[in-house]
C-alpha cells in the first residue's frame, strides 16, 4: 500500500476538529503505507474520547505519537530522526510524553525504552484499544508497552475520525495482517496473521462516508483478494469452519459487490492485490459495476522465475502474463500498476533483464520501484546473503525507473484527446486556477476550475499531457454527479 501515500504526505501531521471538554493536546504523525494513515484515524478517534484534541504544533503537545513503518531501512531512519526531534522539544517541555506506534513498535518492542530511552510508550498495530490504559500508566510516570498481536482485532467497531481529509476520498480497511510470507517482507512479523473485518461494519462505514459527502473509497488490505469473512477467525482456520459458515462466507468479490451495490454512485478502488491470490471473479465483479474503478495494482516484484521463487511469490512470470491477459479479456481498458524490487539477493544481470522484459511485455501505467533493503528476521535475511552491491542495486533500479517513465508516457497518451470522467479532489499543486482529480484509471487530470468544485464528477476533454498527468478542459458535469 506504499503506493497510495506519496512522498509529500509522509510525516503529515494529522488534525481534527476540537471536541467539547477535551483539554489535552495530541500531535500525531504518520509514515509509510495507507494502512498506517488509516490506523492513525482510529487512534485519534480512541484518544478523542480520552480528552485529547489534535494539534499541528509539536511544541504545544502533551502527547506525541508517531505511527511508524519498517518496510525498508530508510523508512526506519526517517522515524529515528523524528524521534530525535521530539526529544529535543521534550527538553524544553518535560511534561510532554512520546509514544511510538505501528510496525517499528512491533519490530523493536522494548528496545526503544530500554536501550535507546527515546520514548515513554510503545504500542503495536493490534493494541490501540489499550491506549487509554497505557496512557494512564505513563501519566503515573511509568513506561508502557503493548505489542501483543491479535488474531481477532480489526477495529471494525471503531468509527475512524477523518484526519486532514479532502472530504472526497477515504480509506476503508477490510483486512489486517498478511499470511503470505514473501521472503523479503517484514509485514507478516509486524502486523501478524491475516484476519478479515465483518462486512456489515465495512458497509456501515461506506454508507456513513457517502452520507458525509465522500465520493470515493479505497478498500485497504495487505492482500485484499484473500479477504474472507465467515463469522470471524483467521483466514488460515477457514478449514475448521462449520458447513453453514462456509456456505455463507463472503469473499473479496462478494464484498466488492456488496459495496458497489450499497452506494452505486460511490467510486470504489482497492489495494493491494497479490497475483497469487487474485481470482477472476473479482475482475468479473469489476466488470458488472460501473462504480468499481478499472484499475488494479498488481505487484510483481521481479520478472525472473528464479527470483520469484526465492521471494516465495507463488507464481511464475508466465502465470502472471496469463493473468493479465485474462484481466484484459474481461476488462479491455483496465489499467495495471506494479511494485518491483531491484537487487534481491542473488539477482544476476540476466534476472534483471528478465524484469525489464516483463515490463516491456506489460507496459504498466504506473509503478512503485525499490532497491532491496534487508529486513531483520525475514527469511531472506536469515537464509540469503545481501550480495548485490549497493551501486548495482541503484543502477538496476534506475534502469527500471527509466523504462517505467517511457511506459507511463505511452499509457498516459492513450487518454489524450478523449473525454474522461474526473472526480475533483483538490487544487492543482502548480496553479491555484486549476483543479486536480483522477479518472477511474487513476491518472491525474488537471483542468481550469471554472465554476466546478471539490467533490464534483466532471467530464474533461484532454488536450495535452506530461508523463503521468493529463491536462484538459471541463465540458460539463458527468452523469454520475
Ligand atoms: N502487500 C503489501 C505490500 C506491502 S510492502 C501491499 O499492500 O502493498 C509494499 C512494497 O514494498 C512491496 O510490494 C515491495 O515491492 C516493497 N518492499 C517490501 N519489502 C521490501 C524490502 N525488504 N526491500 C525493498 N522493497 C520492499
Ligand atoms: Fe508483504 Fe508479501 Fe504480504 S509483500 S505484505 S508478505 S503479500
XYZ file of C-alpha atoms and ligand atoms in Angstrom:
514
model
C 0.000 0.000 0.000
C 3.017 2.141 -0.115
C 1.768 3.462 -3.372
C -1.225 5.395 -2.142
C 0.670 7.746 0.106
C 3.003 9.955 -1.871
C 6.326 11.279 -0.591
C 4.955 14.715 0.169
C 2.401 13.305 2.575
C 4.927 11.302 4.570
C 5.107 12.596 8.083
C 1.942 14.580 7.651
C 0.602 15.879 10.932
C -2.986 14.963 11.390
C -5.594 17.259 12.889
C -9.295 17.076 13.518
C -11.977 19.367 14.886
C -11.935 20.175 18.571
C -14.259 18.265 20.858
C -16.145 19.979 23.670
C -14.473 19.355 27.023
C -11.190 17.995 25.670
C -8.211 19.687 27.267
C -5.102 17.709 26.343
C -3.243 18.029 23.078
C -2.180 15.180 20.793
C 0.361 15.585 17.992
C 0.167 12.545 15.699
C 2.334 11.914 12.642
C 2.172 9.012 10.193
C 4.768 7.366 7.987
C 4.572 4.523 5.498
C 1.567 2.884 3.929
C -2.079 3.848 3.615
C -2.933 1.362 6.371
C -0.835 3.411 8.798
C -2.643 6.612 7.850
C -5.935 4.793 8.285
C -4.799 3.374 11.656
C -3.900 6.876 12.866
C -7.521 7.858 12.270
C -8.565 5.012 14.553
C -6.037 6.106 17.187
C -7.235 9.726 17.036
C -10.807 8.513 17.401
C -9.939 6.482 20.516
C -7.988 9.372 22.040
C -10.661 11.938 21.249
C -12.792 10.056 23.807
C -9.913 10.232 26.283
C -9.761 14.014 26.397
C -7.306 14.641 23.530
C -7.711 17.180 20.755
C -5.163 17.142 17.925
C -2.648 19.915 17.359
C -0.363 20.762 14.452
C 2.215 22.290 16.768
C 4.707 19.871 18.255
C 5.689 22.412 20.924
C 2.119 22.504 22.331
C 1.676 18.745 22.592
C 1.019 16.823 25.794
C 1.334 13.581 23.856
C 3.324 12.964 20.664
C 2.588 9.800 18.711
C 4.415 8.622 15.629
C 2.929 5.849 13.524
C 5.913 4.075 12.025
C 6.968 1.975 9.054
C 9.561 -0.829 8.921
C 9.291 -1.834 5.285
C 12.755 -0.557 4.319
C 15.684 0.618 6.395
C 15.271 4.165 5.064
C 11.732 4.343 6.479
C 13.060 3.453 9.931
C 15.858 6.019 9.685
C 13.312 8.748 8.905
C 11.370 7.879 12.048
C 14.525 7.866 14.171
C 15.267 11.413 13.031
C 11.771 12.445 14.070
C 12.224 10.827 17.494
C 15.400 12.859 17.970
C 13.474 15.996 17.107
C 10.667 15.167 19.584
C 13.241 14.519 22.308
C 14.842 17.892 21.627
C 11.442 19.571 22.089
C 10.809 17.498 25.209
C 13.877 19.060 26.804
C 12.016 22.394 26.692
C 8.632 20.869 27.607
C 9.430 17.987 30.021
C 5.780 17.084 30.676
C 5.435 16.007 27.064
C 5.129 12.220 26.551
C 6.271 10.376 23.430
C 4.792 7.181 22.043
C 5.751 5.045 19.084
C 3.018 3.165 17.214
C 2.907 0.753 14.289
C 5.411 -1.554 12.661
C 8.632 -0.264 14.264
C 6.980 -0.541 17.682
C 6.156 -4.141 16.917
C 9.574 -4.948 15.464
C 11.738 -3.284 18.091
C 9.418 -3.725 21.074
C 11.060 -2.592 24.321
C 14.367 -1.738 22.621
C 13.108 1.840 22.297
C 12.562 2.060 26.043
C 15.448 0.087 27.442
C 18.400 0.724 25.164
C 17.529 3.933 23.470
C 15.341 5.694 26.042
C 13.703 7.654 23.239
C 10.043 7.093 24.124
C 7.626 6.623 27.035
C 5.251 4.268 25.303
C 5.428 1.501 22.661
C 2.199 0.294 21.039
C 1.944 -2.338 18.286
C -0.660 -2.227 15.484
C -3.150 -4.530 17.229
C -3.053 -2.821 20.646
C -4.594 0.607 20.016
C -7.693 -0.142 22.083
C -5.374 -0.468 25.062
C -4.188 3.143 24.628
C -6.380 4.549 27.454
C -4.722 2.136 29.922
C -1.261 2.730 28.527
C -1.706 6.495 28.777
C -2.807 6.114 32.406
C 0.459 4.258 33.016
C 2.649 6.973 31.510
C 0.631 9.645 33.336
C 1.701 7.868 36.520
C 5.313 8.127 35.406
C 5.811 4.547 34.266
C 6.780 3.362 30.802
C 4.045 1.483 28.951
C 4.228 -1.263 26.326
C 1.703 -3.367 24.464
C 2.955 -5.153 21.381
C 0.683 -8.177 21.526
C -0.530 -9.218 18.087
C -4.137 -10.302 17.879
C -5.989 -12.995 15.977
C -9.269 -11.065 16.016
C -8.690 -7.332 16.210
C -9.970 -5.487 13.117
C -11.117 -2.230 14.787
C -14.414 -2.860 12.989
C -16.330 -1.313 15.892
C -14.360 1.938 15.878
C -15.543 4.707 13.651
C -12.353 6.425 12.449
C -12.206 10.205 12.544
C -11.103 11.564 9.170
C -7.861 13.443 9.669
C -6.811 16.198 7.252
C -9.263 14.799 4.778
C -10.260 16.412 1.493
C -13.815 15.253 2.311
C -13.955 13.388 -1.011
C -11.771 10.257 -0.821
C -11.274 7.918 2.143
C -9.611 4.634 3.058
C -11.652 1.782 4.495
C -9.623 -1.070 5.914
C -11.001 -4.564 5.274
C -8.239 -6.927 6.357
C -5.295 -6.749 8.724
C -2.048 -8.704 8.696
C -0.678 -10.943 5.967
C -0.082 -14.692 5.731
C 1.915 -14.700 2.526
C 5.438 -14.679 3.899
C 7.220 -13.149 0.923
C 10.812 -13.722 1.996
C 11.850 -10.041 1.773
C 8.889 -8.652 3.703
C 8.646 -7.645 7.346
C 4.863 -7.095 7.326
C 3.819 -10.611 8.464
C 6.061 -10.087 11.520
C 4.883 -6.591 12.374
C 1.207 -6.879 11.523
C 0.564 -10.510 12.354
C -1.744 -13.090 10.902
C -4.340 -12.254 8.343
C -7.898 -11.587 9.502
C -10.900 -10.016 7.823
C -13.354 -7.432 9.054
C -17.085 -8.067 9.308
C -18.731 -6.941 6.024
C -21.571 -5.302 7.996
C -19.191 -2.920 9.703
C -17.463 -2.232 6.368
C -20.808 -1.410 4.733
C -21.799 0.779 7.659
C -18.597 2.758 7.220
C -19.093 3.033 3.443
C -22.683 4.260 3.868
C -21.643 6.691 6.568
C -18.910 8.103 4.319
C -21.407 8.565 1.489
C -23.822 10.435 3.746
C -20.964 12.661 4.884
C -20.316 13.607 1.251
C -17.429 11.299 0.360
C -17.364 10.198 -3.293
C -14.600 7.609 -3.429
C -13.321 4.884 -1.133
C -10.289 2.629 -1.313
C -10.735 -0.763 0.340
C -7.438 -1.465 2.072
C -5.573 -4.605 2.966
C -2.085 -6.028 2.575
C -3.638 -8.638 0.331
C -7.268 -7.730 -0.389
C -8.030 -10.723 -2.603
C -7.636 -13.033 0.306
C -10.461 -11.264 2.209
C -12.693 -13.932 3.730
C -15.399 -13.415 6.334
C -17.025 -16.496 7.811
C -18.098 -15.079 11.149
C -14.658 -14.135 12.458
C -11.405 -16.011 12.846
C -8.179 -16.288 10.964
C -8.081 -16.937 7.258
C -5.880 -19.954 7.877
C -8.540 -21.546 10.126
C -11.294 -21.446 7.476
C -10.949 -25.214 7.004
C -12.232 -25.686 10.537
C -15.351 -23.539 9.955
C -18.805 -25.148 10.089
C -20.661 -26.044 6.872
C -23.056 -23.122 7.428
C -20.160 -20.734 7.942
C -18.537 -21.985 4.747
C -21.770 -21.680 2.760
C -22.442 -18.131 3.918
C -18.864 -16.840 3.773
C -18.099 -13.583 1.944
C -15.001 -13.448 -0.232
C -13.437 -10.344 -1.782
C -15.556 -10.469 -4.942
C -18.635 -10.737 -2.713
C -17.520 -7.800 -0.597
C -16.846 -5.654 -3.686
C -20.306 -6.495 -4.973
C -21.903 -5.538 -1.628
C -20.050 -2.205 -1.508
C -20.761 -1.372 -5.153
C -24.487 -2.061 -4.693
C -24.728 -0.270 -1.350
C -23.621 3.035 -2.900
C -23.877 2.837 -6.703
C -22.545 6.352 -7.175
C -19.562 5.935 -4.865
C -16.329 5.233 -6.712
C -14.670 2.104 -5.370
C -10.968 1.282 -5.502
C -8.949 -1.372 -3.721
C -5.345 -2.074 -2.844
C -3.328 -4.287 -2.842
C -3.782 -7.393 -4.998
C -1.249 -10.170 -4.845
C -1.298 -12.114 -8.141
C -1.232 -15.451 -6.329
C -4.498 -14.660 -4.517
C -6.333 -12.638 -7.161
C -9.199 -14.531 -8.794
C -11.178 -13.782 -11.916
C -14.462 -13.472 -10.005
C -13.031 -10.186 -8.698
C -12.483 -8.989 -12.270
C -15.971 -10.194 -13.281
C -17.412 -8.197 -10.379
C -15.460 -5.145 -11.519
C -16.992 -5.579 -14.980
C -20.501 -5.780 -13.535
C -20.315 -2.493 -11.652
C -19.648 0.829 -13.292
C -18.618 2.353 -9.975
C -15.706 -0.053 -9.374
C -12.685 1.620 -10.957
C -10.964 -0.208 -13.809
C -7.603 -0.171 -12.157
C -5.619 -2.958 -10.469
C -2.408 -2.569 -8.540
C -0.780 -5.932 -9.181
C 2.749 -6.008 -7.705
C 5.089 -8.458 -9.386
C 8.426 -7.744 -7.585
C 10.608 -9.427 -10.232
C 10.463 -10.734 -13.795
C 12.730 -13.703 -13.149
C 11.187 -17.049 -12.237
C 14.205 -17.977 -10.154
C 13.958 -14.771 -8.107
C 10.160 -15.022 -7.794
C 10.688 -18.452 -6.285
C 13.365 -17.178 -3.901
C 10.940 -14.430 -2.874
C 8.270 -17.050 -2.164
C 5.918 -15.434 -4.644
C 3.636 -18.277 -5.660
C 3.525 -17.664 -9.400
C 5.787 -17.629 -12.453
C 6.179 -14.813 -14.953
C 4.170 -16.895 -17.460
C 1.301 -17.262 -14.988
C 1.455 -13.527 -14.350
C 1.218 -12.783 -18.099
C -1.647 -15.209 -18.334
C -3.460 -13.395 -15.513
C -3.005 -10.039 -17.236
C -4.325 -11.479 -20.498
C -7.404 -12.797 -18.666
C -7.961 -9.444 -16.963
C -7.748 -7.655 -20.321
C -10.191 -10.108 -21.878
C -12.784 -9.194 -19.247
C -11.819 -5.521 -18.839
C -10.011 -4.437 -22.020
C -9.237 -0.938 -20.740
C -8.157 -1.949 -17.238
C -5.091 -0.064 -16.009
C -2.386 -2.108 -14.292
C 0.379 -0.866 -11.987
C 3.194 -2.673 -10.204
C 5.734 -2.839 -7.398
C 9.235 -4.008 -8.308
C 12.323 -4.703 -6.224
C 15.814 -4.298 -7.730
C 18.744 -6.256 -6.343
C 17.109 -9.067 -4.351
C 19.870 -11.439 -3.083
C 21.478 -13.499 -5.870
C 19.852 -11.387 -8.614
C 22.069 -11.576 -11.711
C 22.231 -9.268 -14.688
C 20.190 -11.862 -16.606
C 17.484 -11.817 -13.883
C 17.396 -8.042 -14.091
C 16.968 -8.223 -17.877
C 14.011 -10.542 -17.285
C 12.453 -7.833 -15.109
C 12.919 -5.270 -17.868
C 11.461 -7.634 -20.459
C 8.462 -8.327 -18.213
C 7.902 -4.578 -18.015
C 8.150 -4.324 -21.815
C 5.527 -7.020 -22.138
C 3.016 -5.459 -19.739
C 3.764 -1.739 -20.256
C 2.450 -0.735 -16.855
C 0.731 2.618 -16.377
C 2.437 3.281 -13.036
C 4.860 1.613 -10.708
C 6.467 1.778 -7.289
C 10.074 0.724 -7.510
C 12.509 -0.048 -4.725
C 16.081 -1.159 -4.125
C 16.124 -4.289 -1.961
C 16.575 -3.483 1.719
C 17.391 -6.391 4.013
C 14.951 -6.613 6.937
C 15.987 -8.333 10.168
C 14.089 -11.522 10.919
C 12.793 -12.142 7.401
C 13.515 -15.415 5.606
C 15.722 -13.616 3.073
C 17.819 -12.126 5.857
C 18.199 -15.457 7.595
C 18.895 -17.607 4.529
C 20.430 -15.382 1.870
C 23.338 -13.038 1.708
C 22.505 -9.463 0.682
C 25.063 -9.850 -2.088
C 24.107 -7.356 -4.777
C 26.360 -4.316 -4.266
C 24.512 -1.065 -3.471
C 25.832 0.591 -6.644
C 24.484 -2.264 -8.764
C 21.094 -2.140 -6.998
C 20.965 1.572 -7.634
C 21.847 1.268 -11.318
C 19.311 -1.508 -11.896
C 16.655 0.479 -10.059
C 17.394 3.483 -12.261
C 17.004 1.362 -15.407
C 13.657 0.130 -14.121
C 12.534 3.674 -13.270
C 13.643 4.987 -16.686
C 11.746 2.259 -18.519
C 8.660 2.920 -16.417
C 8.817 6.588 -17.432
C 8.664 5.555 -21.082
C 5.719 3.248 -20.447
C 3.881 5.761 -18.261
C 4.007 8.272 -21.092
C 2.693 5.730 -23.598
C -0.159 4.806 -21.257
C -0.995 8.416 -20.393
C -1.077 9.330 -24.093
C -3.744 6.662 -24.628
C -6.162 9.006 -22.840
C -5.190 12.008 -24.938
C -7.907 13.793 -26.982
C -10.559 11.819 -25.184
C -13.277 12.648 -22.671
C -12.514 11.286 -19.207
C -14.635 11.407 -16.068
C -12.755 13.106 -13.243
C -13.567 13.322 -9.544
C -12.209 16.670 -8.330
C -10.059 16.164 -5.221
C -8.026 19.323 -4.689
C -6.412 22.381 -6.142
C -3.576 21.659 -8.547
C -0.171 21.899 -6.866
C 1.125 24.024 -9.726
C -1.734 26.501 -10.145
C -4.488 27.861 -7.927
C -6.561 28.365 -11.073
C -6.756 24.635 -11.764
C -8.405 21.618 -10.175
C -6.725 18.257 -9.815
C -8.504 14.912 -9.720
C -8.246 11.422 -11.126
C -10.057 9.408 -13.748
C -11.178 5.906 -12.865
C -7.893 4.553 -14.250
C -6.019 6.502 -11.586
C -4.405 9.032 -13.964
C -4.159 12.527 -12.522
C -6.113 15.076 -14.581
C -5.661 18.844 -14.276
C -8.034 21.461 -15.756
C -9.216 25.086 -15.231
C -11.510 25.472 -12.226
C -14.391 27.469 -13.801
C -17.500 27.051 -11.619
C -16.757 23.472 -10.560
C -15.937 22.495 -7.016
C -14.176 19.804 -4.995
C -16.221 16.592 -4.968
C -17.838 17.166 -8.397
C -17.702 14.488 -11.076
C -16.780 16.304 -14.288
C -16.222 15.250 -17.893
C -12.886 16.589 -19.061
C -11.697 16.758 -22.657
C -7.959 16.055 -22.584
C -5.707 18.115 -24.848
C -2.187 17.652 -23.506
C -0.173 15.550 -21.085
C 3.084 15.084 -19.228
C 4.458 11.619 -18.363
C 1.824 10.930 -15.750
C -0.643 13.851 -15.807
C -3.404 14.641 -18.263
C -4.271 18.257 -18.973
C -7.629 19.356 -20.361
C -10.801 21.370 -20.061
C -14.089 20.525 -18.391
C -17.021 20.134 -20.773
C -19.711 19.634 -18.128
C -20.823 17.571 -15.149
C -20.773 13.829 -15.702
C -23.937 11.768 -15.312
C -22.558 10.475 -12.007
C -22.778 13.928 -10.463
N 1.031 -6.450 0.144
C 1.508 -5.168 0.547
C 2.942 -4.984 0.336
C 3.445 -4.050 1.331
S 5.006 -3.568 1.053
C 0.695 -4.079 -0.042
O -0.417 -3.963 0.308
O 1.174 -3.298 -0.849
C 4.892 -2.579 -0.416
C 6.005 -2.862 -1.349
O 7.247 -2.581 -0.734
C 6.120 -4.310 -1.776
O 5.218 -4.655 -2.789
C 7.554 -4.404 -2.219
O 7.701 -4.054 -3.578
C 8.250 -3.355 -1.358
N 9.062 -3.995 -0.334
C 8.655 -4.780 0.677
N 9.701 -5.224 1.402
C 10.812 -4.703 0.828
C 12.213 -4.805 1.088
N 12.659 -5.553 2.085
N 13.053 -4.115 0.293
C 12.600 -3.369 -0.731
N 11.301 -3.257 -1.040
C 10.410 -3.913 -0.279
Fe 4.499 -8.445 2.349
Fe 4.079 -10.281 0.518
Fe 2.264 -9.826 2.408
S 4.883 -8.241 0.161
S 2.523 -7.701 2.971
S 4.279 -10.655 2.708
S 1.875 -10.216 0.221
